Amino acid sequence: QVWMTENLAYLPSVVGPDTGSETEPYYYVYDYEGTSVNDAKAKPHYFTYGVLYNWTAALTACPDGWHLPSDAEWTTLTTYLGGLSVAGEKMKEAGFSHWTSPNKGATNESGFTALPGGYRGPNGAFLAIGGRGYWWSSTQYDTSRAWNRILTFNSSSVSRAIIDKAYGFSVRCLRD
């Protein structure tokens, strides 16, 4: 597997956090409330953490030659890194430049350089920047939810969860 080493920053349009959908594609920049792509791209969070995507937008966001990884492809990565209980430490950027202390176990041994870009919640709030990173998979659980992965500042593990498609999460692309 060849993974992108930063969160995707593809931004064809942008909306504020109060706009959401499970079926229409939406793109968000953490703490940006407007609709100007140029203004959103000027925000520090865009440069550091990339874009937050609802699941529908995430499905088509990766450039040619890359794709949104499936749940199984995420599992291949975490298994290769020693399993869910320790893979997070090998994926997270080390230190406290972006992660909240204690950033438990972070070594970035894998070169994945996971950053805690937070998320856009279904209630229209941006949450958890610096403390948590959330990434979509392409695998749908049911009509309103999909699988994702979560890394946190206080754990060495990677969590696997089923979340509503209207949430805004980061994207890491995988080479075809």
mmCIF file of C-alpha atoms in Angstrom:
data_model
loop_
_atom_site.group_PDB
_atom_site.id
_atom_site.type_symbol
_atom_site.label_atom_id
_atom_site.label_comp_id
_atom_site.label_asym_id
_atom_site.label_seq_id
_atom_site.Cartn_x
_atom_site.Cartn_y
_atom_site.Cartn_z
ATOM 1 C CA GLN A 1 0.000 0.000 0.000
ATOM 2 C CA VAL A 2 1.048 3.576 -0.740
ATOM 3 C CA TRP A 3 -0.821 6.155 1.342
ATOM 4 C CA MET A 4 -0.781 9.938 1.066
ATOM 5 C CA THR A 5 1.277 11.370 3.918
ATOM 6 C CA GLU A 6 -1.005 14.323 4.618
ATOM 7 C CA ASN A 7 -4.707 15.000 4.854
ATOM 8 C CA LEU A 8 -6.315 15.750 1.521
ATOM 9 C CA ALA A 9 -6.885 19.463 0.807
ATOM 10 C CA TYR A 10 -9.033 19.224 -2.348
ATOM 11 C CA LEU A 11 -11.588 22.040 -2.069
ATOM 12 C CA PRO A 12 -13.877 22.587 -5.096
ATOM 13 C CA SER A 13 -16.452 24.418 -2.939
ATOM 14 C CA VAL A 14 -16.963 25.158 0.736
ATOM 15 C CA VAL A 15 -19.880 25.643 3.136
ATOM 16 C CA GLY A 16 -20.170 26.607 6.765
ATOM 17 C CA PRO A 17 -20.695 23.948 9.412
ATOM 18 C CA ASP A 18 -24.463 24.553 9.641
ATOM 19 C CA THR A 19 -24.922 23.015 6.171
ATOM 20 C CA GLY A 20 -24.944 19.230 6.121
ATOM 21 C CA SER A 21 -26.241 16.216 4.265
ATOM 22 C CA GLU A 22 -25.824 12.461 4.059
ATOM 23 C CA THR A 23 -26.379 12.506 0.293
ATOM 24 C CA GLU A 24 -25.135 15.843 -1.134
ATOM 25 C CA PRO A 25 -21.341 16.407 -1.193
ATOM 26 C CA TYR A 26 -20.104 19.081 1.221
ATOM 27 C CA TYR A 27 -16.613 20.362 1.992
ATOM 28 C CA TYR A 28 -15.562 22.180 5.174
ATOM 29 C CA VAL A 29 -12.502 23.976 6.524
ATOM 30 C CA TYR A 30 -12.276 23.857 10.313
ATOM 31 C CA ASP A 31 -13.493 27.131 11.895
ATOM 32 C CA TYR A 32 -14.475 28.629 8.523
ATOM 33 C CA GLU A 33 -18.100 29.778 8.334
ATOM 34 C CA GLY A 34 -18.316 31.191 4.797
ATOM 35 C CA THR A 35 -18.598 30.012 1.202
ATOM 36 C CA SER A 36 -15.508 31.531 -0.474
ATOM 37 C CA VAL A 37 -12.992 28.881 -1.524
ATOM 38 C CA ASN A 38 -10.202 31.486 -1.686
ATOM 39 C CA ASP A 39 -10.938 32.748 1.835
ATOM 40 C CA ALA A 40 -11.151 29.176 3.169
ATOM 41 C CA LYS A 41 -7.798 28.293 1.588
ATOM 42 C CA ALA A 42 -6.230 31.289 3.358
ATOM 43 C CA LYS A 43 -7.100 29.882 6.799
ATOM 44 C CA PRO A 44 -4.281 28.308 8.848
ATOM 45 C CA HIS A 45 -6.322 25.159 9.541
ATOM 46 C CA TYR A 46 -6.601 24.516 5.787
ATOM 47 C CA PHE A 47 -2.800 24.519 5.405
ATOM 48 C CA THR A 48 -2.196 22.293 8.404
ATOM 49 C CA TYR A 49 -5.142 19.890 8.505
ATOM 50 C CA GLY A 50 -6.639 19.975 5.004
ATOM 51 C CA VAL A 51 -10.349 19.747 4.302
ATOM 52 C CA LEU A 52 -13.152 17.977 6.164
ATOM 53 C CA TYR A 53 -15.531 16.039 3.888
ATOM 54 C CA ASN A 54 -18.913 14.493 4.422
ATOM 55 C CA TRP A 55 -18.923 10.879 3.224
ATOM 56 C CA THR A 56 -20.503 11.659 -0.151
ATOM 57 C CA ALA A 57 -17.815 14.246 -0.938
ATOM 58 C CA ALA A 58 -15.059 11.937 0.344
ATOM 59 C CA LEU A 59 -16.015 9.233 -2.152
ATOM 60 C CA THR A 60 -14.920 11.350 -5.132
ATOM 61 C CA ALA A 61 -12.320 13.675 -3.585
ATOM 62 C CA CYS A 62 -9.131 11.692 -4.304
ATOM 63 C CA PRO A 63 -7.183 12.605 -7.468
ATOM 64 C CA ASP A 64 -6.729 10.299 -10.455
ATOM 65 C CA GLY A 65 -4.605 7.285 -9.586
ATOM 66 C CA TRP A 66 -5.750 7.372 -5.951
ATOM 67 C CA HIS A 67 -8.919 6.335 -4.127
ATOM 68 C CA LEU A 68 -10.668 6.583 -0.783
ATOM 69 C CA PRO A 69 -9.540 3.434 1.071
ATOM 70 C CA SER A 70 -12.072 0.790 1.974
ATOM 71 C CA ASP A 71 -12.575 -0.485 5.499
ATOM 72 C CA ALA A 72 -10.598 -3.601 4.499
ATOM 73 C CA GLU A 73 -7.697 -1.485 3.204
ATOM 74 C CA TRP A 74 -7.583 0.441 6.496
ATOM 75 C CA THR A 75 -7.518 -2.920 8.280
ATOM 76 C CA THR A 76 -4.596 -4.043 6.101
ATOM 77 C CA LEU A 77 -2.673 -0.942 7.225
ATOM 78 C CA THR A 78 -3.423 -1.304 10.930
ATOM 79 C CA THR A 79 -2.685 -5.046 10.846
ATOM 80 C CA TYR A 80 0.672 -4.396 9.170
ATOM 81 C CA LEU A 81 1.456 -1.880 11.934
ATOM 82 C CA GLY A 82 0.819 -4.441 14.687
ATOM 83 C CA GLY A 83 -2.956 -4.257 15.168
ATOM 84 C CA LEU A 84 -5.475 -1.690 16.341
ATOM 85 C CA SER A 85 -4.036 -1.483 19.875
ATOM 86 C CA VAL A 86 -0.630 -0.125 18.773
ATOM 87 C CA ALA A 87 -0.996 1.109 15.172
ATOM 88 C CA GLY A 88 -1.993 4.615 16.278
ATOM 89 C CA GLU A 89 1.377 5.363 17.841
ATOM 90 C CA LYS A 90 3.098 4.418 14.572
ATOM 91 C CA MET A 91 0.709 6.618 12.558
ATOM 92 C CA LYS A 92 0.549 9.807 14.656
ATOM 93 C CA GLU A 93 2.923 12.715 14.133
ATOM 94 C CA ALA A 94 5.285 12.776 17.123
ATOM 95 C CA GLY A 95 5.485 15.723 19.500
ATOM 96 C CA PHE A 96 3.056 18.457 20.446
ATOM 97 C CA SER A 97 3.183 20.889 17.515
ATOM 98 C CA HIS A 98 -0.281 19.737 16.450
ATOM 99 C CA TRP A 99 -1.331 17.070 18.960
ATOM 100 C CA THR A 100 -2.506 17.828 22.494
ATOM 101 C CA SER A 101 -0.306 16.373 25.249
ATOM 102 C CA PRO A 102 0.314 13.530 26.030
ATOM 103 C CA ASN A 103 0.042 12.378 22.362
ATOM 104 C CA LYS A 104 0.428 8.906 23.821
ATOM 105 C CA GLY A 105 3.038 6.701 22.176
ATOM 106 C CA ALA A 106 3.363 8.795 18.988
ATOM 107 C CA THR A 107 6.442 7.875 16.929
ATOM 108 C CA ASN A 108 5.213 8.237 13.320
ATOM 109 C CA GLU A 109 7.297 5.148 12.582
ATOM 110 C CA SER A 110 5.090 4.438 9.546
ATOM 111 C CA GLY A 111 5.529 7.902 7.983
ATOM 112 C CA PHE A 112 1.723 8.324 7.881
ATOM 113 C CA THR A 113 2.022 11.606 9.864
ATOM 114 C CA ALA A 114 -1.549 11.581 11.163
ATOM 115 C CA LEU A 115 -2.728 15.017 12.293
ATOM 116 C CA PRO A 116 -5.680 15.757 14.596
ATOM 117 C CA GLY A 117 -7.890 17.736 12.235
ATOM 118 C CA GLY A 118 -10.981 17.298 14.394
ATOM 119 C CA TYR A 119 -14.364 16.963 12.727
ATOM 120 C CA ARG A 120 -17.582 18.677 11.720
ATOM 121 C CA GLY A 121 -20.423 17.259 13.788
ATOM 122 C CA PRO A 122 -23.997 16.812 12.583
ATOM 123 C CA ASN A 123 -25.167 19.650 14.829
ATOM 124 C CA GLY A 124 -23.091 22.125 12.824
ATOM 125 C CA ALA A 125 -20.137 22.451 15.203
ATOM 126 C CA PHE A 126 -16.424 21.976 14.585
ATOM 127 C CA LEU A 127 -14.933 19.846 17.366
ATOM 128 C CA ALA A 128 -11.764 18.133 18.668
ATOM 129 C CA ILE A 129 -9.015 19.799 16.617
ATOM 130 C CA GLY A 130 -5.666 19.026 18.224
ATOM 131 C CA GLY A 131 -7.075 16.068 20.116
ATOM 132 C CA ARG A 132 -8.564 13.727 17.530
ATOM 133 C CA GLY A 133 -8.288 12.832 13.871
ATOM 134 C CA TYR A 134 -11.080 11.114 11.941
ATOM 135 C CA TRP A 135 -10.740 9.560 8.476
ATOM 136 C CA TRP A 136 -13.425 8.136 6.205
ATOM 137 C CA SER A 137 -13.380 4.755 4.513
ATOM 138 C CA SER A 138 -15.300 4.087 1.306
ATOM 139 C CA THR A 139 -17.223 1.266 2.978
ATOM 140 C CA GLN A 140 -20.851 1.980 3.710
ATOM 141 C CA TYR A 141 -22.422 0.322 6.739
ATOM 142 C CA ASP A 142 -26.016 1.193 5.823
ATOM 143 C CA THR A 143 -27.818 3.984 3.954
ATOM 144 C CA SER A 144 -26.970 6.630 6.559
ATOM 145 C CA ARG A 145 -23.642 5.454 8.068
ATOM 146 C CA ALA A 146 -20.132 4.451 6.978
ATOM 147 C CA TRP A 147 -16.944 3.036 8.528
ATOM 148 C CA ASN A 148 -14.137 5.322 9.634
ATOM 149 C CA ARG A 149 -10.922 5.368 11.684
ATOM 150 C CA ILE A 150 -10.115 7.560 14.697
ATOM 151 C CA LEU A 151 -6.833 8.494 16.385
ATOM 152 C CA THR A 152 -6.721 10.377 19.691
ATOM 153 C CA PHE A 153 -4.156 12.311 21.739
ATOM 154 C CA ASN A 154 -4.499 10.014 24.763
ATOM 155 C CA SER A 155 -4.285 6.595 23.120
ATOM 156 C CA SER A 156 -1.847 4.503 21.090
ATOM 157 C CA SER A 157 -4.689 2.663 19.411
ATOM 158 C CA VAL A 158 -6.728 3.165 16.266
ATOM 159 C CA SER A 159 -10.494 3.017 16.698
ATOM 160 C CA ARG A 160 -12.815 1.660 14.034
ATOM 161 C CA ALA A 161 -16.325 3.093 14.116
ATOM 162 C CA ILE A 162 -19.581 3.472 12.209
ATOM 163 C CA ILE A 163 -20.575 7.134 11.897
ATOM 164 C CA ASP A 164 -23.347 9.139 10.225
ATOM 165 C CA LYS A 165 -22.388 10.167 6.662
ATOM 166 C CA ALA A 166 -23.218 13.828 7.373
ATOM 167 C CA TYR A 167 -20.171 14.226 9.652
ATOM 168 C CA GLY A 168 -17.146 16.029 8.212
ATOM 169 C CA PHE A 169 -13.935 13.990 8.450
ATOM 170 C CA SER A 170 -10.472 14.086 6.949
ATOM 171 C CA VAL A 171 -9.472 11.981 3.949
ATOM 172 C CA ARG A 172 -6.285 10.040 3.245
ATOM 173 C CA CYS A 173 -6.049 8.628 -0.249
ATOM 174 C CA LEU A 174 -4.524 5.297 -1.216
ATOM 175 C CA ARG A 175 -2.716 4.741 -4.511
ATOM 176 C CA ASP A 176 -4.599 2.541 -6.997
#
